[in-house]
Amino acid sequence: MRRIFAVMSTLDVTLIQTDLAWHDPAANRARLQKHFGGLAGKTDLIVLPEMFTTGFTMEAESVAEAANGPTVVWMREQAAALGAVVTGSIATRDGDRYYNRLVWMRPDGTHETYDKRHLFRMAHEQDHYSAGVRRLIVELKGWKMLPLVCYDLRFPVWSRNRAGDAYDVLLYVANWPERRRYAWQTLIKARAIENLSYCIAVNRVGRDGNGVNYTGDSAAIDYLGQPMMPPSEQEFATTVTHDKAALDGFRARFPAHLDADEFQLIGPSGR
């Protein structure tokens, strides 16, 4: 049965930027739950970092959870209690494969998943996890959203807002290190501008078990490429309101998307 969605003129998105305990899912769930305080009924979507239960780890065989493991159960409980979608990625075991899997958990307990397509070669992520083969467009209160994971940010074709598969908000969850923060800051603005969309990008802070430093710089960017909140290197939970009428109005006045090049993805990523 086709779902009918009422389009809400505004969408409240909460970005949670936090440190992560290395390979300690229970500690990370408890830490994140503290950030949830006071959010019940006050936000539509809560965005957590990439691999928010473990940090960005290549030890998939020892830390990955089952596809419906403890963290997915926890997300279901939290989404129901908060009355909001909760999303972020988890090291996941599904059958005989491992995935860096984003979970989109709704308050009604249903969920969808996106497996990270672009695996970070420089950390040999492709040797430990399998790549996803499809994009996921989700709908929340009439807003269409494309959730992606970290290294996907560097590949504009995969992120492209295209006819028949269009979205209003582009969303990235990440463990993006300090030494490449300029690329992070630049690319999230570029993705918003070129796709005439809002862009939400949530990163972590702190130092992981491999000695890699993270400075956050989580951001909400509007369709003009302008920040909607100040940058920070500290832990925080911040809610940003997105305006559908403003987005639609800009697209009507500046319909650059109508001149976009047509293309078709070929190979596994185009299935």
Short mmCIF file of C-alpha atoms in Angstrom, two decimals:
data_model
loop_
_atom_site.label_atom_id
_atom_site.label_comp_id
_atom_site.label_asym_id
_atom_site.label_seq_id
_atom_site.Cartn_x
_atom_site.Cartn_y
_atom_site.Cartn_z
CA MET A 1 0.00 0.00 0.00
CA ARG A 2 1.31 3.41 -0.90
CA ARG A 3 1.91 5.71 2.06
CA ILE A 4 0.36 9.19 1.96
CA PHE A 5 2.48 11.86 3.63
CA ALA A 6 1.41 15.30 4.75
CA VAL A 7 4.15 17.78 3.92
CA MET A 8 5.21 19.76 6.95
CA SER A 9 6.45 23.26 6.20
CA THR A 10 9.29 22.87 8.68
CA LEU A 11 11.45 19.97 9.75
CA ASP A 12 13.41 19.95 13.03
CA VAL A 13 16.66 18.00 12.85
CA THR A 14 18.86 17.34 15.88
CA LEU A 15 22.58 16.85 15.28
CA ILE A 16 24.44 14.98 18.02
CA GLN A 17 28.20 15.45 17.97
CA THR A 18 29.95 13.36 20.60
CA ASP A 19 33.09 11.51 21.56
CA LEU A 20 32.90 7.73 21.16
CA ALA A 21 34.26 5.02 23.44
CA TRP A 22 36.40 2.61 21.43
CA HIS A 23 34.69 -0.76 20.87
CA ASP A 24 32.22 -0.21 23.72
CA PRO A 25 28.64 -0.20 22.39
CA ALA A 26 26.99 -0.11 25.83
CA ALA A 27 29.02 2.93 26.91
CA ASN A 28 28.26 4.72 23.67
CA ARG A 29 24.54 4.02 23.86
CA ALA A 30 24.48 5.35 27.42
CA ARG A 31 26.45 8.45 26.42
CA LEU A 32 24.17 9.21 23.51
CA GLN A 33 21.06 8.64 25.60
CA LYS A 34 22.17 11.46 27.90
CA HIS A 35 22.15 13.78 24.88
CA PHE A 36 18.54 12.73 24.20
CA GLY A 37 17.31 14.36 27.40
CA GLY A 38 14.59 16.91 26.74
CA LEU A 39 14.21 16.01 23.05
CA ALA A 40 10.99 14.01 23.33
CA GLY A 41 8.32 15.63 21.18
CA LYS A 42 10.64 18.49 20.22
CA THR A 43 12.39 17.16 17.12
CA ASP A 44 11.58 15.13 14.03
CA LEU A 45 14.96 13.52 13.36
CA ILE A 46 18.03 12.73 15.49
CA VAL A 47 21.29 12.16 13.62
CA LEU A 48 24.20 10.24 15.19
CA PRO A 49 27.75 9.78 13.82
CA GLU A 50 29.11 6.94 11.70
CA MET A 51 29.76 3.69 13.63
CA PHE A 52 28.42 5.38 16.74
CA THR A 53 28.72 2.25 18.90
CA THR A 54 32.39 1.47 18.23
CA GLY A 55 34.22 4.26 16.44
CA PHE A 56 35.52 3.74 12.90
CA THR A 57 36.97 0.26 13.25
CA MET A 58 38.24 -2.39 10.87
CA GLU A 59 37.78 -5.14 13.46
CA ALA A 60 34.42 -6.10 12.03
CA GLU A 61 34.69 -9.76 12.93
CA SER A 62 34.94 -9.01 16.64
CA VAL A 63 32.67 -5.98 17.11
CA ALA A 64 29.95 -6.12 14.44
CA GLU A 65 26.40 -6.69 15.67
CA ALA A 66 23.74 -8.83 14.06
CA ALA A 67 21.36 -7.04 11.69
CA ASN A 68 18.72 -6.86 14.45
CA GLY A 69 21.14 -6.78 17.35
CA PRO A 70 21.21 -4.80 20.61
CA THR A 71 21.80 -1.40 19.03
CA VAL A 72 18.95 -1.74 16.54
CA VAL A 73 16.69 -2.75 19.44
CA TRP A 74 17.94 0.30 21.40
CA MET A 75 17.29 2.58 18.42
CA ARG A 76 13.75 1.24 18.18
CA GLU A 77 13.17 1.97 21.87
CA GLN A 78 14.64 5.45 21.64
CA ALA A 79 12.73 6.41 18.49
CA ALA A 80 9.46 5.35 20.12
CA ALA A 81 10.21 7.21 23.36
CA LEU A 82 11.32 10.38 21.57
CA GLY A 83 8.67 10.39 18.86
CA ALA A 84 11.40 10.98 16.29
CA VAL A 85 13.41 9.12 13.66
CA VAL A 86 16.86 8.09 14.93
CA THR A 87 19.63 7.42 12.43
CA GLY A 88 23.35 6.63 12.36
CA SER A 89 25.59 3.81 11.16
CA ILE A 90 26.65 0.60 12.90
CA ALA A 91 29.21 -2.11 12.12
CA THR A 92 26.77 -4.87 11.14
CA ARG A 93 27.00 -8.59 10.41
CA ASP A 94 24.39 -9.80 7.93
CA GLY A 95 24.73 -13.42 6.91
CA ASP A 96 28.39 -14.06 6.14
CA ARG A 97 29.16 -10.41 5.30
CA TYR A 98 29.90 -7.25 7.24
CA TYR A 99 28.56 -3.80 6.41
CA ASN A 100 28.98 -0.23 7.57
CA ARG A 101 25.20 0.06 7.77
CA LEU A 102 23.11 3.17 8.36
CA VAL A 103 19.83 2.43 10.13
CA TRP A 104 16.84 4.72 9.67
CA MET A 105 14.62 3.91 12.65
CA ARG A 106 11.09 5.33 12.81
CA PRO A 107 9.01 5.90 15.96
CA ASP A 108 6.58 3.16 14.88
CA GLY A 109 9.39 0.58 15.04
CA THR A 110 9.82 0.11 11.29
CA HIS A 111 13.22 0.81 9.80
CA GLU A 112 15.22 0.89 6.60
CA THR A 113 18.93 0.55 5.96
CA TYR A 114 21.64 1.91 3.68
CA ASP A 115 25.00 0.15 3.34
CA LYS A 116 27.93 2.50 2.76
CA ARG A 117 28.79 2.40 -0.93
CA HIS A 118 32.24 4.01 -0.95
CA LEU A 119 34.53 2.16 1.44
CA PHE A 120 37.56 4.10 2.66
CA ARG A 121 40.47 2.58 0.76
CA MET A 122 43.16 4.32 2.81
CA ALA A 123 41.99 2.42 5.91
CA HIS A 124 41.42 -0.80 3.90
CA GLU A 125 37.72 -0.66 4.75
CA GLN A 126 36.99 -2.65 1.59
CA ASP A 127 38.97 -5.58 3.04
CA HIS A 128 36.65 -5.85 6.03
CA TYR A 129 33.23 -4.64 4.87
CA SER A 130 31.09 -5.21 1.78
CA ALA A 131 29.95 -2.21 -0.26
CA GLY A 132 26.31 -1.27 -0.65
CA VAL A 133 24.76 -1.30 -4.12
CA ARG A 134 21.73 0.99 -3.80
CA ARG A 135 20.80 4.46 -2.62
CA LEU A 136 18.05 4.94 -0.10
CA ILE A 137 15.56 7.79 -0.36
CA VAL A 138 13.47 8.06 2.81
CA GLU A 139 10.49 10.27 3.50
CA LEU A 140 9.79 12.10 6.73
CA LYS A 141 6.71 14.30 7.09
CA GLY A 142 6.68 14.82 3.33
CA TRP A 143 10.37 15.70 3.11
CA LYS A 144 12.54 13.42 0.99
CA MET A 145 16.00 12.67 2.32
CA LEU A 146 19.12 10.89 1.06
CA PRO A 147 21.23 9.45 3.91
CA LEU A 148 24.85 8.59 3.12
CA VAL A 149 28.00 7.69 5.07
CA CYS A 150 31.29 9.57 5.45
CA TYR A 151 33.56 8.80 2.42
CA ASP A 152 30.46 8.93 0.18
CA LEU A 153 30.82 12.71 0.53
CA ARG A 154 33.75 12.71 -1.91
CA PHE A 155 31.70 11.21 -4.75
CA PRO A 156 29.26 13.77 -6.17
CA VAL A 157 27.67 11.44 -8.71
CA TRP A 158 26.44 9.11 -5.95
CA SER A 159 25.09 12.13 -4.06
CA ARG A 160 23.50 13.78 -7.10
CA ASN A 161 19.95 15.04 -6.83
CA ARG A 162 18.38 13.63 -9.98
CA ALA A 163 14.98 13.43 -11.59
CA GLY A 164 12.97 10.42 -10.47
CA ASP A 165 15.17 9.99 -7.39
CA ALA A 166 15.03 13.50 -5.95
CA TYR A 167 15.38 14.68 -2.37
CA ASP A 168 15.15 17.82 -0.21
CA VAL A 169 17.81 17.01 2.39
CA LEU A 170 21.18 15.34 1.88
CA LEU A 171 22.49 13.73 5.06
CA TYR A 172 25.96 12.43 5.94
CA VAL A 173 27.04 10.61 9.10
CA ALA A 174 30.81 10.43 9.56
CA ASN A 175 34.01 9.78 11.43
CA TRP A 176 35.98 12.42 9.48
CA PRO A 177 39.43 13.13 10.95
CA GLU A 178 40.90 16.48 11.92
CA ARG A 179 43.70 16.31 9.35
CA ARG A 180 41.15 16.44 6.52
CA ARG A 181 38.69 18.88 8.10
CA TYR A 182 39.09 21.48 5.33
CA ALA A 183 37.87 18.94 2.77
CA TRP A 184 34.92 18.11 5.03
CA GLN A 185 33.97 21.75 5.50
CA THR A 186 34.30 22.48 1.79
CA LEU A 187 32.54 19.42 0.37
CA ILE A 188 29.41 19.58 2.52
CA LYS A 189 28.83 23.12 1.25
CA ALA A 190 29.50 22.05 -2.32
CA ARG A 191 27.04 19.15 -2.09
CA ALA A 192 24.32 21.52 -0.82
CA ILE A 193 24.94 24.11 -3.53
CA GLU A 194 25.16 21.74 -6.49
CA ASN A 195 22.09 19.75 -5.43
CA LEU A 196 19.92 22.74 -4.42
CA SER A 197 19.21 21.01 -1.12
CA TYR A 198 19.79 21.27 2.58
CA CYS A 199 22.81 19.28 3.78
CA ILE A 200 23.14 17.81 7.28
CA ALA A 201 26.58 16.44 8.20
CA VAL A 202 27.27 14.87 11.62
CA ASN A 203 30.80 14.02 12.71
CA ARG A 204 32.37 12.90 15.99
CA VAL A 205 34.95 14.48 18.29
CA GLY A 206 37.74 13.03 20.41
CA ARG A 207 40.47 10.48 19.71
CA ASP A 208 39.80 6.92 18.59
CA GLY A 209 41.56 3.65 19.38
CA ASN A 210 43.88 4.08 16.41
CA GLY A 211 45.09 7.46 17.69
CA VAL A 212 43.12 9.45 15.09
CA ASN A 213 41.85 12.87 16.20
CA TYR A 214 38.41 14.26 15.32
CA THR A 215 37.31 17.87 15.66
CA GLY A 216 33.65 17.56 14.78
CA ASP A 217 32.62 20.48 12.56
CA SER A 218 29.16 18.95 12.27
CA ALA A 219 27.01 21.24 10.20
CA ALA A 220 23.61 22.13 8.84
CA ILE A 221 24.01 23.86 5.47
CA ASP A 222 21.21 25.50 3.50
CA TYR A 223 20.61 25.30 -0.27
CA LEU A 224 22.80 28.40 -0.79
CA GLY A 225 25.74 26.72 0.93
CA GLN A 226 25.37 28.90 4.03
CA PRO A 227 25.85 27.45 7.54
CA MET A 228 22.72 27.38 9.70
CA MET A 229 24.64 26.89 12.96
CA PRO A 230 28.11 27.78 14.27
CA PRO A 231 30.89 25.17 14.03
CA SER A 232 32.12 23.49 17.20
CA GLU A 233 34.84 21.12 18.36
CA GLN A 234 32.86 20.21 21.50
CA GLU A 235 30.17 17.66 22.20
CA PHE A 236 26.67 19.00 21.62
CA ALA A 237 23.08 18.26 20.70
CA THR A 238 21.65 21.05 18.53
CA THR A 239 18.29 21.23 16.77
CA VAL A 240 18.03 23.13 13.49
CA THR A 241 14.76 24.01 11.74
CA HIS A 242 14.53 23.52 7.97
CA ASP A 243 12.01 25.48 5.90
CA LYS A 244 10.34 23.70 2.95
CA ALA A 245 8.70 26.84 1.56
CA ALA A 246 12.05 28.61 1.45
CA LEU A 247 13.67 25.66 -0.32
CA ASP A 248 10.86 25.31 -2.87
CA GLY A 249 10.83 29.06 -3.45
CA PHE A 250 14.53 29.14 -4.21
CA ARG A 251 14.27 26.18 -6.57
CA ALA A 252 11.44 27.96 -8.40
CA ARG A 253 13.45 31.18 -8.74
CA PHE A 254 16.72 29.44 -9.62
CA PRO A 255 15.86 26.12 -11.30
CA ALA A 256 19.40 25.04 -12.13
CA HIS A 257 18.36 21.42 -11.66
CA LEU A 258 16.39 21.63 -14.92
CA ASP A 259 19.68 22.00 -16.80
CA ALA A 260 21.38 19.06 -15.12
CA ASP A 261 23.11 16.47 -17.31
CA GLU A 262 21.29 13.18 -17.70
CA PHE A 263 23.29 10.09 -16.81
CA GLN A 264 22.95 6.49 -15.76
CA LEU A 265 25.14 4.68 -13.24
CA ILE A 266 26.66 1.55 -14.75
CA GLY A 267 27.82 -1.43 -12.71
CA PRO A 268 27.08 -2.54 -9.13
CA SER A 269 26.55 1.03 -7.85
CA GLY A 270 23.85 1.61 -10.45
CA ARG A 271 21.60 -1.32 -9.60
#
